[in-house]
């Protein structure tokens, strides 16, 4: 088998494996080291005059190649089209979606630019694996440049229902570009169904069975590959954290306090405002818990140059101020809002020390935090996962308390149910979930995608 070439918007260079431990970056780096290969993408830097050549770093069998973006491309491709058009649209937020022809042109331009830099790095037997919504047109560009190697694409976000997608002026071009790949992977049945619906009803395409479809003159394979976590690693970290007692926040505070934890990039898709309101509803309806429960919300800032992200940041700060002002006492604040990121082992300590994992996105491709929370629990006294039905993870973890994040009373009731759930029931639910997570790991996700891609072309 040939080398692996990974293309993603951002490249994770393997300099700090400890910080990345257990994550997607390491899973991809491991696959690259096994097969040898290239990881190509944006460096994360913006330059007035980007270097005409990629920066190349070699780490054993892997070549990392990165380019800087110009200010124009950063504003129009990354912030503009990827994060102000595709991201909100794919998360069903038409109200936040801003289309512009100029941003779309830049999106196509950057995909072309990536291909221009990538071509000289390719070898004849390479398998090419492109990631996420930033780079949908990349495969088509490669085809136009004469590359006929197997190419796979994995979408980390949801794929929206046809009625939503067709609001995008360039919807047809986007789906046609997806069909230039040999293999397109989604997280869930829902995403796949939405894609097939479009293929049949908008693209005059056909479903041929055996995961194959025919559209825009091509045959391709479309399939679900639910992403997992390095379950073993999180289980180990969880067990270790029980002994270290480093999480000052959890250990130095009163022992009769029960913790709920939420960990999310500060993004409107994560349902943070609705979560706070549901928690407020819980406090209103169950005053016995005043002084006894605290929601720890970790929310590192994200995409701060996109105006909608500044808006949500302000809205959250106002909500939290109002809620804490309303309920707090001298010795108790209901919400501990931590606007920064933590090291992975600290995060696991928070997971392990929290009785409830409150994961309530309004829409989420998968949501890895939900899986990490479960894996970090103590098998003898596991916490309860309260999980949105709109997270991809809900499909694999039906034993969580599944909630509708828009139904504030429903979420408040689920919190109360989690607080009072008998140990036996907690253990039973946890056991079913951890068994699933031990099978559907990150390695399995990567290997099953690459195995399917290795069988291309499928005709
Ligand atoms: C996209 C899709 C899909 C968070 N805060 C800290 C930290 N994290 C880590 C978590 C988790 C990851 O970031 C977040 O992953 P999610 O899946 O929850 O969400 P997105 O970032 O939106 O990811 C999503 C995913 O891609 C994979 O396909 O599941 O649906 O939106 O691993 O642990 N890590 C550390 N400190 C933090 O403060 N170290």
Coordinates of C-alpha atoms and ligand atoms in Angstrom, one line a residue:
X1 CA 0.0 0.0 0.0
X2 CA 1.2 3.5 -0.7
X3 CA 1.8 6.4 1.6
X4 CA -0.9 8.4 3.3
X5 CA -1.4 12.1 2.5
X6 CA -3.6 14.0 5.1
X7 CA -4.9 17.4 4.2
X8 CA -6.6 19.5 6.7
X9 CA -7.1 23.2 7.4
X10 CA -4.7 23.1 10.3
X11 CA -1.7 20.9 10.7
X12 CA -0.7 19.4 14.0
X13 CA 3.0 19.0 14.0
X14 CA 4.2 16.2 16.3
X15 CA 6.3 18.4 18.6
X16 CA 4.3 18.1 21.7
X17 CA 2.8 14.7 21.8
X18 CA 2.1 14.9 25.5
X19 CA -0.2 17.9 25.1
X20 CA -1.9 16.3 22.2
X21 CA -2.1 12.9 23.8
X22 CA -5.2 10.8 23.0
X23 CA -6.5 13.3 20.4
X24 CA -7.3 13.2 16.7
X25 CA -3.9 14.7 15.8
X26 CA -2.1 11.8 17.4
X27 CA -4.3 9.3 15.7
X28 CA -3.5 10.8 12.3
X29 CA 0.2 11.2 13.2
X30 CA 0.3 7.5 14.1
X31 CA -1.3 6.4 10.8
X32 CA 1.2 8.7 9.0
X33 CA 4.2 7.2 10.8
X34 CA 3.0 3.7 10.1
X35 CA 2.6 4.2 6.4
X36 CA 4.9 7.1 5.8
X37 CA 3.4 10.2 4.3
X38 CA 2.6 13.9 4.3
X39 CA 0.4 16.2 6.4
X40 CA -0.4 19.3 4.5
X41 CA -2.3 22.4 5.5
X42 CA -2.3 25.9 7.0
X43 CA 0.3 26.8 9.6
X44 CA -2.2 28.9 11.6
X45 CA -0.2 32.0 10.7
X46 CA -1.3 35.0 8.7
X47 CA 1.3 36.9 6.7
X48 CA 1.3 40.1 4.7
X49 CA 3.2 38.4 2.0
X50 CA 3.0 34.6 2.4
X51 CA 6.1 32.6 1.5
X52 CA 5.7 31.1 -2.0
X53 CA 6.9 27.7 -0.8
X54 CA 5.5 25.6 2.1
X55 CA 7.6 25.2 5.2
X56 CA 8.7 21.6 5.3
X57 CA 9.5 19.7 8.6
X58 CA 10.5 16.0 8.6
X59 CA 9.7 13.8 11.6
X60 CA 10.9 10.2 10.8
X61 CA 8.6 8.9 8.1
X62 CA 6.3 12.0 8.0
X63 CA 6.7 15.2 6.1
X64 CA 4.8 18.2 7.6
X65 CA 4.2 20.9 5.0
X66 CA 2.5 24.1 6.0
X67 CA 1.7 27.4 4.3
X68 CA 0.7 30.8 5.8
X69 CA -2.4 32.5 4.7
X70 CA -2.6 36.1 3.4
X71 CA -4.7 38.5 5.3
X72 CA -7.3 38.5 2.5
X73 CA -7.6 34.7 2.5
X74 CA -7.7 34.6 6.3
X75 CA -10.6 37.0 6.3
X76 CA -12.5 35.7 3.3
X77 CA -11.7 32.0 3.2
X78 CA -11.3 31.1 6.8
X79 CA -13.4 33.6 8.8
X80 CA -15.6 34.4 5.9
X81 CA -16.8 31.4 3.9
X82 CA -15.7 28.5 6.2
X83 CA -16.7 30.0 9.5
X84 CA -19.5 32.4 8.6
X85 CA -21.2 30.5 5.9
X86 CA -20.5 26.7 6.0
X87 CA -20.1 26.3 9.8
X88 CA -23.4 28.0 10.8
X89 CA -25.3 26.5 7.8
X90 CA -24.1 23.0 8.6
X91 CA -25.2 23.5 12.2
X92 CA -28.7 24.6 11.1
X93 CA -28.1 28.3 12.0
X94 CA -29.4 30.0 8.9
X95 CA -30.0 33.0 11.0
X96 CA -26.2 33.4 11.5
X97 CA -25.2 32.5 8.0
X98 CA -23.6 35.2 6.0
X99 CA -23.0 34.5 2.3
X100 CA -20.9 36.5 -0.1
X101 CA -19.7 35.8 -3.5
X102 CA -16.3 37.3 -2.7
X103 CA -15.8 35.0 0.3
X104 CA -16.8 32.0 -1.8
X105 CA -14.3 33.0 -4.5
X106 CA -11.6 33.1 -1.8
X107 CA -12.7 29.7 -0.5
X108 CA -12.2 28.3 -4.0
X109 CA -8.9 30.2 -4.5
X110 CA -7.4 28.8 -1.2
X111 CA -8.4 25.3 -2.2
X112 CA -6.7 25.8 -5.5
X113 CA -3.7 27.3 -3.8
X114 CA -3.4 24.2 -1.4
X115 CA -3.5 21.9 -4.5
X116 CA -0.7 23.9 -6.2
X117 CA 1.5 23.5 -3.2
X118 CA 0.5 19.9 -2.6
X119 CA 1.0 18.5 -6.1
X120 CA 4.9 18.5 -6.0
X121 CA 4.7 16.6 -2.8
X122 CA 2.6 13.7 -4.1
X123 CA 3.9 10.3 -5.2
X124 CA 2.1 7.9 -7.6
X125 CA 0.6 5.5 -5.0
X126 CA -0.5 7.9 -2.4
X127 CA -3.8 7.6 -0.6
X128 CA -5.2 11.0 0.0
X129 CA -7.4 11.8 3.0
X130 CA -9.0 15.3 3.2
X131 CA -10.6 16.6 6.3
X132 CA -13.6 18.9 6.9
X133 CA -15.7 21.7 5.5
X134 CA -12.8 24.1 4.8
X135 CA -11.5 21.8 2.0
X136 CA -14.5 20.4 0.3
X137 CA -13.4 21.5 -3.2
X138 CA -9.8 20.2 -2.8
X139 CA -10.5 16.8 -4.3
X140 CA -12.1 18.2 -7.4
X141 CA -9.1 20.5 -7.9
X142 CA -6.8 17.6 -7.6
X143 CA -8.8 15.6 -10.1
X144 CA -8.6 18.6 -12.5
X145 CA -4.9 18.6 -12.0
X146 CA -4.9 15.0 -13.3
X147 CA -4.6 13.1 -10.0
X148 CA -6.6 9.8 -10.2
X149 CA -5.5 8.3 -6.9
X150 CA -8.0 7.2 -4.3
X151 CA -9.2 10.2 -2.4
X152 CA -11.3 10.2 0.7
X153 CA -13.1 13.1 2.6
X154 CA -14.4 13.1 6.1
X155 CA -16.8 15.7 7.4
X156 CA -16.4 16.4 11.1
X157 CA -19.5 18.6 11.3
X158 CA -23.1 17.5 10.6
X159 CA -24.3 17.4 7.0
X160 CA -27.5 19.5 7.0
X161 CA -30.9 18.6 5.7
X162 CA -31.5 19.5 2.1
X163 CA -33.9 22.3 3.0
X164 CA -31.1 24.0 4.9
X165 CA -28.3 23.2 2.5
X166 CA -30.2 24.6 -0.5
X167 CA -30.2 28.0 1.1
X168 CA -26.5 28.2 0.2
X169 CA -26.2 29.8 -3.2
X170 CA -23.4 27.4 -4.2
X171 CA -25.0 24.3 -2.8
X172 CA -24.8 22.3 -6.0
X173 CA -21.2 23.1 -6.6
X174 CA -20.4 22.1 -3.0
X175 CA -22.1 18.7 -3.4
X176 CA -20.7 18.2 -6.8
X177 CA -17.2 18.8 -5.3
X178 CA -17.9 16.2 -2.6
X179 CA -18.7 13.7 -5.4
X180 CA -15.2 14.1 -6.8
X181 CA -13.9 12.0 -3.9
X182 CA -14.0 8.2 -4.0
X183 CA -15.1 7.9 -0.4
X184 CA -17.1 10.4 1.7
X185 CA -17.5 9.7 5.4
X186 CA -20.0 11.1 7.9
X187 CA -20.4 10.7 11.7
X188 CA -24.0 9.5 11.8
X189 CA -26.9 7.9 9.8
X190 CA -28.7 11.3 10.0
X191 CA -25.9 13.0 8.1
X192 CA -25.7 10.3 5.5
X193 CA -29.5 10.3 5.1
X194 CA -29.4 14.1 4.5
X195 CA -26.6 13.7 1.9
X196 CA -28.5 10.9 0.1
X197 CA -31.7 12.9 0.1
X198 CA -29.8 15.7 -1.7
X199 CA -28.2 13.3 -4.2
X200 CA -31.6 11.8 -5.1
X201 CA -33.8 14.9 -5.0
X202 CA -31.5 17.7 -6.1
X203 CA -28.6 16.1 -7.9
X204 CA -30.5 13.6 -10.1
X205 CA -28.2 11.0 -8.7
X206 CA -28.9 7.3 -7.7
X207 CA -28.2 5.0 -4.8
X208 CA -26.8 1.7 -6.0
X209 CA -26.5 -0.2 -2.7
X210 CA -23.4 -1.5 -1.0
X211 CA -22.6 2.1 0.1
X212 CA -22.2 3.2 -3.5
X213 CA -23.9 6.1 -5.2
X214 CA -23.8 7.6 -8.6
X215 CA -23.9 11.4 -9.1
X216 CA -22.4 14.0 -11.3
X217 CA -21.1 11.3 -13.6
X218 CA -19.1 9.5 -10.9
X219 CA -19.4 6.5 -8.7
X220 CA -18.4 7.0 -5.1
X221 CA -18.8 5.3 -1.7
X222 CA -20.6 7.1 1.1
X223 CA -20.6 5.7 4.6
X224 CA -20.7 6.4 8.3
X225 CA -17.6 6.3 10.4
X226 CA -18.5 7.6 13.9
X227 CA -15.3 9.1 15.4
X228 CA -14.2 7.8 18.7
X229 CA -11.7 8.6 21.4
X230 CA -8.6 6.9 22.7
X231 CA -10.8 5.2 25.4
X232 CA -8.0 3.3 27.1
X233 CA -6.0 6.5 27.5
X234 CA -8.9 8.4 29.1
X235 CA -9.6 5.4 31.4
X236 CA -6.0 5.4 32.5
X237 CA -5.9 9.1 33.0
X238 CA -9.2 8.9 34.9
X239 CA -7.8 6.3 37.3
X240 CA -4.6 8.2 37.8
X241 CA -6.5 11.5 38.5
X242 CA -8.3 9.8 41.4
X243 CA -4.9 9.5 43.1
X244 CA -3.2 12.8 42.3
X245 CA -5.7 15.3 43.8
X246 CA -4.3 18.1 41.7
X247 CA -7.6 19.6 40.6
X248 CA -7.5 22.3 43.3
X249 CA -10.9 23.6 42.3
X250 CA -12.6 20.3 42.9
X251 CA -10.6 19.2 45.9
X252 CA -10.3 22.4 48.0
X253 CA -14.0 23.2 48.1
X254 CA -16.7 21.8 50.5
X255 CA -17.1 18.1 50.2
X256 CA -20.9 18.2 50.2
X257 CA -20.8 20.1 46.9
X258 CA -21.8 18.3 43.7
X259 CA -20.2 19.2 40.5
X260 CA -21.6 19.4 37.0
X261 CA -19.2 19.8 34.2
X262 CA -19.4 21.3 30.7
X263 CA -16.4 21.6 28.3
X264 CA -16.9 23.3 25.0
X265 CA -15.2 25.6 22.6
X266 CA -17.0 28.9 23.0
X267 CA -19.3 28.3 20.0
X268 CA -23.0 29.0 19.5
X269 CA -23.5 25.4 18.3
X270 CA -22.7 24.1 21.7
X271 CA -25.9 25.4 23.3
X272 CA -24.2 27.2 26.2
X273 CA -26.8 29.9 26.7
X274 CA -29.6 27.3 26.7
X275 CA -27.6 25.2 29.1
X276 CA -27.3 28.0 31.6
X277 CA -31.0 28.8 31.3
X278 CA -31.8 25.1 31.9
X279 CA -29.5 25.1 35.0
X280 CA -31.3 28.3 36.1
X281 CA -34.6 26.5 35.7
X282 CA -33.3 23.6 37.8
X283 CA -32.3 26.0 40.6
X284 CA -35.7 27.7 40.4
X285 CA -37.6 24.5 40.6
X286 CA -35.4 22.6 43.1
X287 CA -34.3 25.1 45.7
X288 CA -33.1 22.3 48.0
X289 CA -30.0 22.2 45.8
X290 CA -29.0 25.8 46.4
X291 CA -25.6 25.9 48.0
X292 CA -25.0 22.2 47.0
X293 CA -24.4 22.1 43.2
X294 CA -22.0 24.0 41.0
X295 CA -21.8 23.9 37.3
X296 CA -18.2 24.1 36.1
X297 CA -18.2 25.4 32.6
X298 CA -14.9 25.3 30.8
X299 CA -15.2 27.3 27.5
X300 CA -11.9 28.3 25.8
X301 CA -12.4 31.2 23.3
X302 CA -12.6 30.2 19.7
X303 CA -12.7 32.1 16.3
X304 CA -12.7 35.4 18.1
X305 CA -12.4 37.4 14.9
X306 CA -15.8 36.2 13.7
X307 CA -18.5 38.7 15.0
X308 CA -21.0 36.0 16.0
X309 CA -18.4 34.5 18.4
X310 CA -17.9 37.8 20.1
X311 CA -21.7 38.2 20.4
X312 CA -22.1 34.8 22.0
X313 CA -19.2 35.6 24.4
X314 CA -20.9 38.7 25.6
X315 CA -24.3 37.0 25.8
X316 CA -22.8 34.2 28.0
X317 CA -21.0 36.6 30.2
X318 CA -24.2 38.6 30.8
X319 CA -26.3 35.4 31.5
X320 CA -23.7 34.1 33.9
X321 CA -23.5 37.4 35.7
X322 CA -27.2 37.6 36.0
X323 CA -27.6 34.0 37.2
X324 CA -24.8 34.1 39.7
X325 CA -26.0 37.5 41.0
X326 CA -29.5 36.1 41.4
X327 CA -28.6 32.9 43.3
X328 CA -25.1 33.1 44.7
X329 CA -24.4 33.3 48.4
X330 CA -21.2 34.3 50.4
X331 CA -20.0 30.7 50.2
X332 CA -21.5 29.5 47.0
X333 CA -21.6 30.5 43.3
X334 CA -23.8 28.3 41.1
X335 CA -21.6 28.7 38.0
X336 CA -17.8 28.5 37.8
X337 CA -17.1 29.9 34.3
X338 CA -13.5 29.2 33.2
X339 CA -12.8 31.0 29.9
X340 CA -9.6 29.2 29.1
X341 CA -8.2 25.9 28.2
X342 CA -6.7 23.3 30.5
X343 CA -4.2 20.5 30.0
X344 CA -5.8 17.2 29.1
X345 CA -5.0 15.5 32.5
X346 CA -6.6 18.4 34.3
X347 CA -9.6 18.1 32.1
X348 CA -9.9 14.5 33.0
X349 CA -9.7 15.4 36.7
X350 CA -12.7 17.7 36.2
X351 CA -14.5 14.9 34.3
X352 CA -13.8 12.4 37.0
X353 CA -14.7 14.7 39.9
X354 CA -18.1 15.7 38.4
X355 CA -21.2 13.8 39.2
X356 CA -22.9 15.0 35.9
X357 CA -21.5 15.6 32.5
X358 CA -23.8 18.2 31.0
X359 CA -23.3 18.1 27.2
X360 CA -26.1 19.9 25.5
X361 CA -25.1 21.1 22.0
X362 CA -27.9 22.4 19.7
X363 CA -26.1 20.6 16.9
X364 CA -22.8 18.7 16.9
X365 CA -21.2 16.3 14.4
X366 CA -20.2 13.9 17.2
X367 CA -19.0 15.6 20.5
X368 CA -15.9 14.0 21.8
X369 CA -16.3 15.6 25.3
X370 CA -19.3 13.3 26.0
X371 CA -17.2 10.2 25.3
X372 CA -14.2 11.5 27.3
X373 CA -16.5 12.2 30.3
X374 CA -17.8 8.6 30.2
X375 CA -14.3 7.1 29.8
X376 CA -12.9 9.1 32.7
X377 CA -15.5 7.9 35.3
X378 CA -14.9 5.6 38.3
X379 CA -16.4 2.2 37.5
X380 CA -17.5 1.8 41.2
X381 CA -19.2 5.2 41.4
X382 CA -19.7 6.6 37.9
X383 CA -21.3 10.0 37.1
X384 CA -24.2 10.5 34.8
X385 CA -24.0 11.8 31.2
X386 CA -26.8 14.2 30.3
X387 CA -26.5 14.4 26.5
X388 CA -28.3 16.4 23.8
X389 CA -30.2 14.3 21.2
X390 CA -28.6 16.7 18.6
X391 CA -25.0 15.5 19.3
X392 CA -23.9 12.7 17.0
X393 CA -22.7 10.9 20.1
X394 CA -26.3 10.4 21.2
X395 CA -26.7 7.7 18.6
X396 CA -24.0 5.5 20.2
X397 CA -24.7 6.4 23.8
X398 CA -28.5 5.9 24.2
X399 CA -27.9 4.9 27.9
X400 CA -27.0 8.6 28.7
X401 CA -30.0 10.7 29.8
X402 CA -30.9 12.0 26.4
X403 CA -32.3 15.5 26.4
X404 CA -33.7 18.1 24.0
X405 CA -31.5 21.2 24.8
X406 CA -34.3 23.6 23.7
X407 CA -36.6 22.1 26.4
X408 CA -35.4 23.8 29.5
X409 CA -37.8 22.0 31.8
X410 CA -36.7 18.7 30.3
X411 CA -33.0 19.4 30.9
X412 CA -33.8 20.7 34.4
X413 CA -35.6 17.4 35.1
X414 CA -32.7 15.3 33.7
X415 CA -30.3 17.1 36.0
X416 CA -32.5 16.4 39.0
X417 CA -32.8 12.7 37.8
X418 CA -29.0 12.5 37.5
X419 CA -28.6 13.9 41.0
X420 CA -30.9 11.3 42.5
X421 CA -30.0 8.3 40.3
X422 CA -29.3 5.2 42.4
X423 CA -25.8 3.8 42.2
X424 CA -26.9 0.6 40.6
X425 CA -28.6 2.4 37.7
X426 CA -25.6 4.7 37.3
X427 CA -23.3 1.7 37.0
X428 CA -25.6 -0.1 34.6
X429 CA -25.8 2.9 32.2
X430 CA -22.1 3.5 32.5
X431 CA -21.2 -0.1 31.8
X432 CA -23.2 -0.1 28.6
X433 CA -21.6 3.1 27.4
X434 CA -18.0 2.2 28.2
X435 CA -18.4 -1.1 26.4
X436 CA -19.4 0.8 23.3
X437 CA -16.5 3.2 23.6
X438 CA -14.0 0.4 24.1
X439 CA -15.1 -0.9 20.7
X440 CA -15.7 2.3 18.7
X441 CA -12.3 3.8 19.4
X442 CA -10.4 6.5 17.5
X443 CA -8.1 3.9 16.1
X444 CA -11.0 1.9 14.8
X445 CA -12.5 5.0 13.2
X446 CA -9.2 5.8 11.4
X447 CA -8.6 2.2 10.3
X448 CA -12.0 1.5 9.0
X449 CA -11.9 4.7 7.0
X450 CA -8.5 3.9 5.5
X451 CA -9.5 0.3 4.8
X452 CA -12.6 1.5 2.9
X453 CA -10.4 4.0 1.0
X454 CA -7.8 1.4 0.2
X455 CA -10.5 -0.5 -1.8
X456 CA -11.1 2.4 -4.1
X457 CA -11.9 2.8 -7.0
X458 CA -15.1 0.9 -6.4
X459 CA -16.3 0.6 -10.0
Ligands
LIG1 C1 -15.4 19.0 15.8 C2 -16.9 18.8 15.6 C3 -16.6 16.4 16.3 C4 -11.8 21.2 24.8 N1 -11.4 22.1 25.7 C5 -10.1 21.7 26.1 C6 -9.8 20.6 25.3 N2 -10.8 20.3 24.6 C7 -10.8 19.1 23.6 C8 -11.8 18.1 24.2 C9 -12.2 17.4 22.9 C10 -12.0 18.4 21.8 O1 -11.3 19.5 22.4 C11 -13.4 19.0 21.4 O2 -14.0 18.1 20.5 P1 -15.5 18.1 20.3 O3 -15.9 16.9 19.5 O4 -16.3 18.2 21.6 O5 -15.9 19.4 19.5 P2 -15.2 20.4 18.3 O6 -14.0 21.1 18.7 O7 -16.4 21.2 17.8 O8 -14.9 19.3 17.1 C12 -17.4 17.7 16.6 C13 -15.1 16.7 16.3 O9 -14.7 17.8 15.4 C14 -14.3 15.4 15.8 O10 -14.8 15.0 14.6 O11 -16.9 15.5 17.4 O12 -18.7 17.5 16.5 O13 -17.6 20.0 15.9 O14 -11.3 16.3 22.6 O15 -11.2 17.3 25.1 N3 -8.6 19.9 25.4 C15 -7.7 20.4 26.3 N4 -8.0 21.5 27.1 C16 -9.2 22.2 27.0 O16 -9.4 23.2 27.7 N5 -6.6 19.8 26.5

